[in-house]
Coordinates of C-alpha atoms (C1' of nucleotides) in Angstrom, one line a residue:
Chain A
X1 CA 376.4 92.9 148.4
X2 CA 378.1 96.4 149.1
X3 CA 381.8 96.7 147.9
X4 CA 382.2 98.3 151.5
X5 CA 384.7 95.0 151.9
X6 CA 386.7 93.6 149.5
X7 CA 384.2 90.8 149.0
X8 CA 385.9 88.4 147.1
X9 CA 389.4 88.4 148.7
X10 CA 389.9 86.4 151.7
X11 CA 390.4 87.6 155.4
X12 CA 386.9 89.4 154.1
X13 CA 384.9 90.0 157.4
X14 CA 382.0 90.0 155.3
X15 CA 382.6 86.8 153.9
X16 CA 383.3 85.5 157.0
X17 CA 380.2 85.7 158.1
X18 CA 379.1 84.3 154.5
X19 CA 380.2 81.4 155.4
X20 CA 378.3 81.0 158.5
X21 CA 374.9 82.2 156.7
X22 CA 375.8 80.0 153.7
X23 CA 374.9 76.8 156.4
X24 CA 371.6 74.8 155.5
X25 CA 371.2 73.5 159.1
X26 CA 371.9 76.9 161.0
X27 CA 369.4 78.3 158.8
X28 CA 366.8 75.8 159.8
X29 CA 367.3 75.8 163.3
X30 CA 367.4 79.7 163.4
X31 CA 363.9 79.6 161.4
X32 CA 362.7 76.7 164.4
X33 CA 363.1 79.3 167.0
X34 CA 361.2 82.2 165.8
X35 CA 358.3 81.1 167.3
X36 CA 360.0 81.0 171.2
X37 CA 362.5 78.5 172.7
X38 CA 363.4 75.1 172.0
X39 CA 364.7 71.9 173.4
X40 CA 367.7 70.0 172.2
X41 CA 365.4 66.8 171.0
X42 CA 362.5 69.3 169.8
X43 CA 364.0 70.4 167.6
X44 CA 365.7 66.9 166.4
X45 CA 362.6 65.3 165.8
X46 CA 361.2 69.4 163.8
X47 CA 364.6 69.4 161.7
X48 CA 364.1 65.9 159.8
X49 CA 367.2 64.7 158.8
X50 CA 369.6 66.5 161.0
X51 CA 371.2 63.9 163.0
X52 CA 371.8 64.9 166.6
X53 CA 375.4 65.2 165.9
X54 CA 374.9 67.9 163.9
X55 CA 372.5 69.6 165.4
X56 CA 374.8 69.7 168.6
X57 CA 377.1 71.0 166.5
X58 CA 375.6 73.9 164.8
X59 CA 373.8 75.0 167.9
X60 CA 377.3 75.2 169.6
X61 CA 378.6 77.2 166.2
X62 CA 375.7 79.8 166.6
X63 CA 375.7 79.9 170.0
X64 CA 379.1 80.4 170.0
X65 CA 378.2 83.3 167.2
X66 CA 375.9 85.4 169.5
X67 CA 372.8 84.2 167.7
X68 CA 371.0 81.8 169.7
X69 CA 371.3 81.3 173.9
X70 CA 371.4 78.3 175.8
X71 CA 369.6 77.6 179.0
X72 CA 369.8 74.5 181.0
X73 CA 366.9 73.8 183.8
X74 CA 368.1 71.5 186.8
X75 CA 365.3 69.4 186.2
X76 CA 365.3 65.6 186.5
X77 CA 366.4 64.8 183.9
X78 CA 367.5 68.2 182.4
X79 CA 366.2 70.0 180.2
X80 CA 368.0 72.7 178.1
X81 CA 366.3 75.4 176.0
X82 CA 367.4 77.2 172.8
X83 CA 366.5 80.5 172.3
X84 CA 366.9 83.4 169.9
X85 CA 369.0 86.2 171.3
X86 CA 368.0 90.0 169.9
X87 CA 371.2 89.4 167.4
X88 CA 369.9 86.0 166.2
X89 CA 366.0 87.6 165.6
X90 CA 367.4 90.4 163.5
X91 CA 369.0 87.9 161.6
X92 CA 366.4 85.5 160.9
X93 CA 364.3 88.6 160.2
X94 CA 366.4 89.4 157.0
X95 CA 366.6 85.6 156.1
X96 CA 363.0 86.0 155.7
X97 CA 363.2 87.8 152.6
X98 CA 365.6 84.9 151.3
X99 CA 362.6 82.3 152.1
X100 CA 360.3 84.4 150.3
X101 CA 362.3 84.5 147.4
X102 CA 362.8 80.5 147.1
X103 CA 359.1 80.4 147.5
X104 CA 358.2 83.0 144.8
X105 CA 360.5 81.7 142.1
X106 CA 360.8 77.8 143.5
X107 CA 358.5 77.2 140.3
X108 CA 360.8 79.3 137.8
X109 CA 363.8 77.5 139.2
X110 CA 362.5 74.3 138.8
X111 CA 361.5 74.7 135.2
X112 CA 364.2 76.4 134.3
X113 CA 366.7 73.1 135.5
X114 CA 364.1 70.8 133.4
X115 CA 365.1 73.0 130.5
X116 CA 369.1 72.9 131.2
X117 CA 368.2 69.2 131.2
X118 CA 366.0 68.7 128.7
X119 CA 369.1 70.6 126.6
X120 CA 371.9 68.7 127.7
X121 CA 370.8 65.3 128.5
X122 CA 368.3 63.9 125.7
X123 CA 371.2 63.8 122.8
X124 CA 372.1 60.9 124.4
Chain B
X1 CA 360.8 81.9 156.6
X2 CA 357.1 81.0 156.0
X3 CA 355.0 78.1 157.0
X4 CA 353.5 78.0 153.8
X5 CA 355.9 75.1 153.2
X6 CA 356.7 71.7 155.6
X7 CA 360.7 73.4 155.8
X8 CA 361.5 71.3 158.3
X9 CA 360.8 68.0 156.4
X10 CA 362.8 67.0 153.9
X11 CA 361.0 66.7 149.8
X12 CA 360.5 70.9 151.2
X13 CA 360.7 72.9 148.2
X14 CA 361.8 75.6 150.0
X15 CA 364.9 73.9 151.6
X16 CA 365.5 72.8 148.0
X17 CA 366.4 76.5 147.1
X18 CA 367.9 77.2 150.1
X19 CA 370.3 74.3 149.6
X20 CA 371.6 76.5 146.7
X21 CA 371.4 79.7 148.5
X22 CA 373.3 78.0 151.1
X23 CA 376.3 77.8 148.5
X24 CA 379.0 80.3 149.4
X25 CA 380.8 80.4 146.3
X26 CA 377.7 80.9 144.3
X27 CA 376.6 83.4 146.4
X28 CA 380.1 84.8 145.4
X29 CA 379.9 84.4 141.8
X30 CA 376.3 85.8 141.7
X31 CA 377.3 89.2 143.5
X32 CA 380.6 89.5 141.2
X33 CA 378.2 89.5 138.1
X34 CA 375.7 92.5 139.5
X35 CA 377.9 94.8 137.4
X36 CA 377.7 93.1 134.0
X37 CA 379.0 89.7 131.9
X38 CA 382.1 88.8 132.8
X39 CA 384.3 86.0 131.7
X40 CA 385.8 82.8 133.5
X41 CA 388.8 83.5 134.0
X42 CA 387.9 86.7 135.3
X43 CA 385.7 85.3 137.7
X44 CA 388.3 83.1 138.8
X45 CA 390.6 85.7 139.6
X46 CA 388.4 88.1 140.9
X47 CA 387.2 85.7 143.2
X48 CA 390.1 84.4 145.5
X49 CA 390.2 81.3 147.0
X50 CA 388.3 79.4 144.2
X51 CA 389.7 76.9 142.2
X52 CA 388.8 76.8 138.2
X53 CA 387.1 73.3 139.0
X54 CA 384.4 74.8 141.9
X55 CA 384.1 77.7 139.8
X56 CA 382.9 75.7 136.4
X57 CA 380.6 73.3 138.8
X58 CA 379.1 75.9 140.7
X59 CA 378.9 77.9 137.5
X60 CA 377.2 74.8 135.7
X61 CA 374.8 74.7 138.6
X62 CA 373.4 78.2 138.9
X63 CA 373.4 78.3 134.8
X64 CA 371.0 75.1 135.7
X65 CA 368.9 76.6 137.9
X66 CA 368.4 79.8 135.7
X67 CA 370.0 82.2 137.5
X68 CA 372.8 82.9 135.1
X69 CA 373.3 82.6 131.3
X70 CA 376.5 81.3 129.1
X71 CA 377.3 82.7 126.2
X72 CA 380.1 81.6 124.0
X73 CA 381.6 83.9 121.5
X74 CA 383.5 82.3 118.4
X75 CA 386.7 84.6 119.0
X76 CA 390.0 82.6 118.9
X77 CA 390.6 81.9 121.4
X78 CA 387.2 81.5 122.1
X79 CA 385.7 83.7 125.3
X80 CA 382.7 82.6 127.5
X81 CA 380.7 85.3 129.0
X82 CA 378.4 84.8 132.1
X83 CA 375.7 86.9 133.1
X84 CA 372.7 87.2 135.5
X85 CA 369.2 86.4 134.0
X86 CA 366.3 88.4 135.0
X87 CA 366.1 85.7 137.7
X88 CA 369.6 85.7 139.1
X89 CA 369.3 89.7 139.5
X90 CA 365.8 89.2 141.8
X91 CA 367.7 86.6 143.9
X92 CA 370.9 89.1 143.7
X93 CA 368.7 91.7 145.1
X94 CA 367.1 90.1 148.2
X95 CA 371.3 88.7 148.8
X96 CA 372.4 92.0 149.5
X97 CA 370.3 92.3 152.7
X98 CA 371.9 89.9 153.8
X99 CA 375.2 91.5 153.3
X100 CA 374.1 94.3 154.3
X101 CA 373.1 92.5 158.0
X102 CA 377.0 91.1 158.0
X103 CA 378.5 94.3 157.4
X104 CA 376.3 95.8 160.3
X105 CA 376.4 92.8 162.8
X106 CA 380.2 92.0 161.8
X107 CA 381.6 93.7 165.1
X108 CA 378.6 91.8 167.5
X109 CA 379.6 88.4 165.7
X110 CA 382.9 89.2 166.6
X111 CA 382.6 90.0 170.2
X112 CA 380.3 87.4 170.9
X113 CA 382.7 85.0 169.6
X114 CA 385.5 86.3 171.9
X115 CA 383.3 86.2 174.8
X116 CA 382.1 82.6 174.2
X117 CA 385.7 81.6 173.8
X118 CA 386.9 83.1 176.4
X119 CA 384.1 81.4 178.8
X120 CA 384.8 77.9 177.7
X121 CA 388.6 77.7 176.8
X122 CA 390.2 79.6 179.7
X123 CA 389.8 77.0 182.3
X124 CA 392.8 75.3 180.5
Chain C
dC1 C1' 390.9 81.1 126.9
dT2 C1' 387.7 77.8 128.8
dG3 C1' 387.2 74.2 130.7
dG4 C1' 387.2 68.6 131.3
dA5 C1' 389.6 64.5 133.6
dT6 C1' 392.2 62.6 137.3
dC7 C1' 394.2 61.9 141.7
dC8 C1' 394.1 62.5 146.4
dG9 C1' 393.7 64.4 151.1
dT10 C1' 390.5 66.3 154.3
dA11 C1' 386.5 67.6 156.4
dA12 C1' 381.7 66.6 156.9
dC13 C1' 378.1 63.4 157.9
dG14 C1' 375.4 59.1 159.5
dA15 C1' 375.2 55.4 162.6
dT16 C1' 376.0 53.6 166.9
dA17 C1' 377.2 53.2 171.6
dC18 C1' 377.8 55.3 175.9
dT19 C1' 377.5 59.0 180.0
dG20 C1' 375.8 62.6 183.4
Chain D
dC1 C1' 366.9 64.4 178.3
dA2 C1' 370.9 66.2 176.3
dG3 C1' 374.6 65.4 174.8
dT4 C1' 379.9 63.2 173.9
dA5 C1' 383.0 59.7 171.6
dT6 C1' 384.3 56.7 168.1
dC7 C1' 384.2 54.8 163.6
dG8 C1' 383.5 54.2 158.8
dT9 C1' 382.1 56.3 154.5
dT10 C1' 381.4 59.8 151.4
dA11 C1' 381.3 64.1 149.3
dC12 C1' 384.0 68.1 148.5
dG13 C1' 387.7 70.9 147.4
dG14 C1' 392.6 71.6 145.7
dA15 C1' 396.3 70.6 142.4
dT16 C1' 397.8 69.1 138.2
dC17 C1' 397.7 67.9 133.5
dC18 C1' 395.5 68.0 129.2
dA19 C1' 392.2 69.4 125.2
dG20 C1' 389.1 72.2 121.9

DNA sequence: CTGGATCCGTAACGATACTG
DNA sequence: CAGTATCGTTACGGATCCAG
């Protein structure tokens, strides 16, 4: 992280946007619509466990952030689509790297939290 | 993010780590400790906004997951020093680009934000 | 200095029911 | 189909006090 901002202070535009990043379910759906658009219950029934209160939710918050577009068909009954806009594919680009990473070292992490617990737990 | 992976279904791997990517204060924590060790309290004021309990859990949490190390120096009083592993600084690494995306997408965000507000509230 | 323990308010989430 | 509204619960974070 560059020190361009003062990173760890608050009313940090950087850390700002952290904090939108820094959101499981964004992330997913982001990653869902790499491929070309989506509908609302598409992607309910692709994201398991996201409940369709929080998926309306974070699609408003991303929307709302540039990164995804929403389109709505007058068809009987409607249909909306989600889609990535050219901000929201750059972004999911670079979060690509971040996915690599957990899949890389998913088996270091993992063994390295059976150690912590193997440490701390068994003098019981 | 690869297919490699079910990410969309829950037991993922994958959206195991990124639950802990998705962590903004650890995200935090891990940048502030690029540079070298540094001690709790340190930490804590270096990084406003966080309270001494969120610090300690989300400290005991990445020290679980093997992305930073503890060690406790019998001064009096005694000092705790925190640094990346080998592990944290690869995760470390792969985080900046996505600082580096907020820093250059900061303005967009912005704007797109103002625009979308600006659509929906007015009509009050 | 480095935390652990406690209390407590709030925001997030799940489930359910209802609407255009 | 694509949501909104309401409710109840829970998890999370902040503040404070205390201990090794």
């Amino acid at each position: 992280m560059s020190q361009a901002y003062d990173v760890y202070n608050d009313r940090c535009p950087t850390r700002m946007v952290l904090d939108r990043i820094a959101d499981k379910w964004a992330v997913l759906i982001l990653d869902r619509l790499q491929d070309g658009p989506v509908r609302f219950n598409h992607l309910r029934r692709d994201i398991h466990g996201i409940s369709q209160k929080v998926l309306s939710q974070t699609l408003k918050k991303i929307e709302r952030d540039g990164l995804v577009s929403r389109t709505v068909y007058a068809t009987v009954p409607v249909t909306v689509e989600y889609a990535l806009t050219p901000l929201g594919r750059t972004l999911t680009e670079t979060v690509r790297t971040l996915a690599h990473w957990a899949e890389k070292n998913m088996d270091a992490v993992l063994a390295a939290q059976q150690a912590y617990d193997a440490a701390t737990a068994p003098p019981r």
